[in-house]
Amino acid sequence: MKNAEKISNKNGNWYIVEIIEKCEPVERNEKQELRRVTTWGNHHLIKADSPEKAFDKAVKLGKEAEYKFTNSDKIEMEWIFVGIGELLPIYEDIEDGAELMWNDYGFISNRRTMRMPYKKKELMKLIKPKQQPNK
């Protein structure tokens, strides 16, 4: 890729952190471990001097994002920070085409490997639309 916009990572202080959060009714049976909850893993770009500081910064972000709302069925719901799912250091400069994340799926069958990719149309359905700013 051509050298365009670039964020230097010479100090190795950039991380991708997955913040896990769930959404469920405020009034719920906490003892029911098998209850279904809407769960998201949101990946954030974090700048920090160490993995420990990146973790702490991500926890703060996750907790600050918690909120309650009333859904269309008039049920009070809440988004709850669950924890950190991944903490990945970025080793390259951040630019168009840079490798930021990876998964080691291990020694698996070719059949499973070939089932992993999505078709473009399938992926486009999974992307939530950008929120328009409130005016």
Tab-separated table of C-alpha atoms in Angstrom:
chain	number	residue	atom	x	y	z
A	1	MET	CA	0.000	0.000	0.000
A	2	LYS	CA	1.152	3.522	-0.650
A	3	ASN	CA	2.394	5.526	2.292
A	4	ALA	CA	-0.476	7.846	3.171
A	5	GLU	CA	-1.801	8.647	6.651
A	6	LYS	CA	0.257	6.902	9.296
A	7	ILE	CA	0.327	6.744	13.085
A	8	SER	CA	3.786	5.887	14.322
A	9	ASN	CA	4.010	2.968	16.710
A	10	LYS	CA	7.750	3.095	17.304
A	11	ASN	CA	7.164	3.064	21.078
A	12	GLY	CA	4.839	0.047	20.809
A	13	ASN	CA	2.168	1.773	22.858
A	14	TRP	CA	-0.949	0.958	20.839
A	15	TYR	CA	-3.326	-1.879	21.721
A	16	ILE	CA	-6.614	-3.307	20.531
A	17	VAL	CA	-8.854	-4.153	23.455
A	18	GLU	CA	-12.157	-5.999	23.275
A	19	ILE	CA	-14.713	-4.632	25.718
A	20	ILE	CA	-17.469	-7.175	26.448
A	21	GLU	CA	-20.874	-5.780	27.362
A	22	LYS	CA	-24.363	-7.200	27.712
A	23	CYS	CA	-27.887	-5.851	27.552
A	24	GLU	CA	-30.748	-7.223	29.613
A	25	PRO	CA	-33.791	-6.115	31.608
A	26	VAL	CA	-33.139	-4.251	34.860
A	27	GLU	CA	-35.656	-6.581	36.531
A	28	ARG	CA	-34.142	-10.050	36.027
A	29	ASN	CA	-33.445	-13.254	37.877
A	30	GLU	CA	-29.705	-13.057	38.638
A	31	LYS	CA	-29.735	-16.708	39.761
A	32	GLN	CA	-30.751	-17.882	36.271
A	33	GLU	CA	-27.296	-18.447	34.748
A	34	LEU	CA	-28.728	-19.769	31.460
A	35	ARG	CA	-30.833	-16.683	30.728
A	36	ARG	CA	-30.256	-15.163	27.290
A	37	VAL	CA	-28.628	-11.722	27.072
A	38	THR	CA	-27.626	-9.613	24.091
A	39	THR	CA	-23.827	-9.585	24.148
A	40	TRP	CA	-21.350	-7.448	22.220
A	41	GLY	CA	-17.585	-7.517	21.937
A	42	ASN	CA	-16.469	-4.028	20.930
A	43	HIS	CA	-12.857	-3.557	19.848
A	44	HIS	CA	-11.221	-0.269	20.819
A	45	LEU	CA	-7.894	1.254	19.884
A	46	ILE	CA	-6.047	2.217	23.072
A	47	LYS	CA	-2.819	4.155	23.534
A	48	ALA	CA	-1.006	3.267	26.756
A	49	ASP	CA	2.520	2.879	28.130
A	50	SER	CA	1.991	-0.778	29.111
A	51	PRO	CA	-0.494	-3.645	28.714
A	52	GLU	CA	-1.569	-3.115	32.324
A	53	LYS	CA	-2.371	0.537	31.682
A	54	ALA	CA	-4.201	-0.389	28.451
A	55	PHE	CA	-6.311	-2.868	30.436
A	56	ASP	CA	-7.147	-0.269	33.096
A	57	LYS	CA	-8.034	2.314	30.445
A	58	ALA	CA	-10.336	-0.198	28.705
A	59	VAL	CA	-12.085	-1.069	31.979
A	60	LYS	CA	-12.728	2.636	32.557
A	61	LEU	CA	-14.138	2.981	29.016
A	62	GLY	CA	-16.377	-0.046	29.537
A	63	LYS	CA	-17.760	1.197	32.847
A	64	GLU	CA	-18.371	4.689	31.461
A	65	ALA	CA	-20.472	3.206	28.636
A	66	GLU	CA	-23.009	1.582	30.959
A	67	TYR	CA	-26.503	3.039	30.751
A	68	LYS	CA	-30.222	2.322	31.221
A	69	PHE	CA	-33.047	2.925	28.771
A	70	THR	CA	-36.665	1.957	28.167
A	71	ASN	CA	-37.208	-0.205	25.100
A	72	SER	CA	-40.150	-0.142	22.682
A	73	ASP	CA	-41.996	-2.700	24.874
A	74	LYS	CA	-41.743	-0.260	27.826
A	75	ILE	CA	-39.240	-2.529	29.623
A	76	GLU	CA	-36.388	-0.849	31.458
A	77	MET	CA	-33.147	-2.286	30.047
A	78	GLU	CA	-29.480	-1.731	30.766
A	79	TRP	CA	-26.139	-2.137	29.035
A	80	ILE	CA	-23.652	-3.595	31.513
A	81	PHE	CA	-19.878	-3.783	31.254
A	82	VAL	CA	-18.837	-7.438	31.624
A	83	GLY	CA	-15.063	-7.291	31.231
A	84	ILE	CA	-12.148	-7.411	28.831
A	85	GLY	CA	-12.139	-10.182	26.222
A	86	GLU	CA	-8.897	-9.501	24.386
A	87	LEU	CA	-5.838	-7.309	24.814
A	88	LEU	CA	-3.655	-7.311	21.717
A	89	PRO	CA	-0.517	-5.250	21.255
A	90	ILE	CA	-0.072	-3.659	17.830
A	91	TYR	CA	3.423	-4.187	16.472
A	92	GLU	CA	3.272	-2.182	13.242
A	93	ASP	CA	2.684	1.465	12.438
A	94	ILE	CA	-1.027	2.128	12.034
A	95	GLU	CA	-1.762	2.838	8.390
A	96	ASP	CA	-3.893	1.602	5.532
A	97	GLY	CA	-3.323	-2.138	5.235
A	98	ALA	CA	-1.470	-2.611	8.546
A	99	GLU	CA	-2.083	-5.883	10.378
A	100	LEU	CA	-3.849	-5.003	13.625
A	101	MET	CA	-5.406	-8.236	14.871
A	102	TRP	CA	-4.986	-11.923	14.336
A	103	ASN	CA	-6.411	-15.229	15.527
A	104	ASP	CA	-4.516	-18.490	15.760
A	105	TYR	CA	-7.216	-21.027	14.945
A	106	GLY	CA	-4.794	-23.902	15.441
A	107	PHE	CA	-4.384	-27.078	13.432
A	108	ILE	CA	-7.926	-27.560	12.127
A	109	SER	CA	-9.534	-29.356	9.211
A	110	ASN	CA	-9.523	-27.836	5.761
A	111	ARG	CA	-13.319	-28.186	5.787
A	112	ARG	CA	-13.598	-25.955	8.861
A	113	THR	CA	-11.103	-23.499	7.385
A	114	MET	CA	-13.089	-23.239	4.157
A	115	ARG	CA	-16.295	-22.500	6.133
A	116	MET	CA	-14.771	-19.519	7.944
A	117	PRO	CA	-14.979	-16.711	5.378
A	118	TYR	CA	-18.183	-14.807	4.768
A	119	LYS	CA	-19.466	-13.711	1.409
A	120	LYS	CA	-19.403	-9.923	0.984
A	121	LYS	CA	-23.214	-9.731	1.074
A	122	GLU	CA	-23.331	-11.673	4.377
A	123	LEU	CA	-20.772	-9.388	6.006
A	124	MET	CA	-22.559	-6.241	4.876
A	125	LYS	CA	-25.694	-7.445	6.696
A	126	LEU	CA	-23.705	-7.738	9.942
A	127	ILE	CA	-22.442	-4.153	9.922
A	128	LYS	CA	-24.560	-1.751	11.919
A	129	PRO	CA	-25.163	1.576	10.176
A	130	LYS	CA	-23.325	4.691	11.313
A	131	GLN	CA	-25.285	6.780	13.764
A	132	GLN	CA	-26.225	10.185	12.421
A	133	PRO	CA	-25.346	13.039	14.781
A	134	ASN	CA	-28.277	14.553	16.655
A	135	LYS	CA	-29.134	18.021	15.420
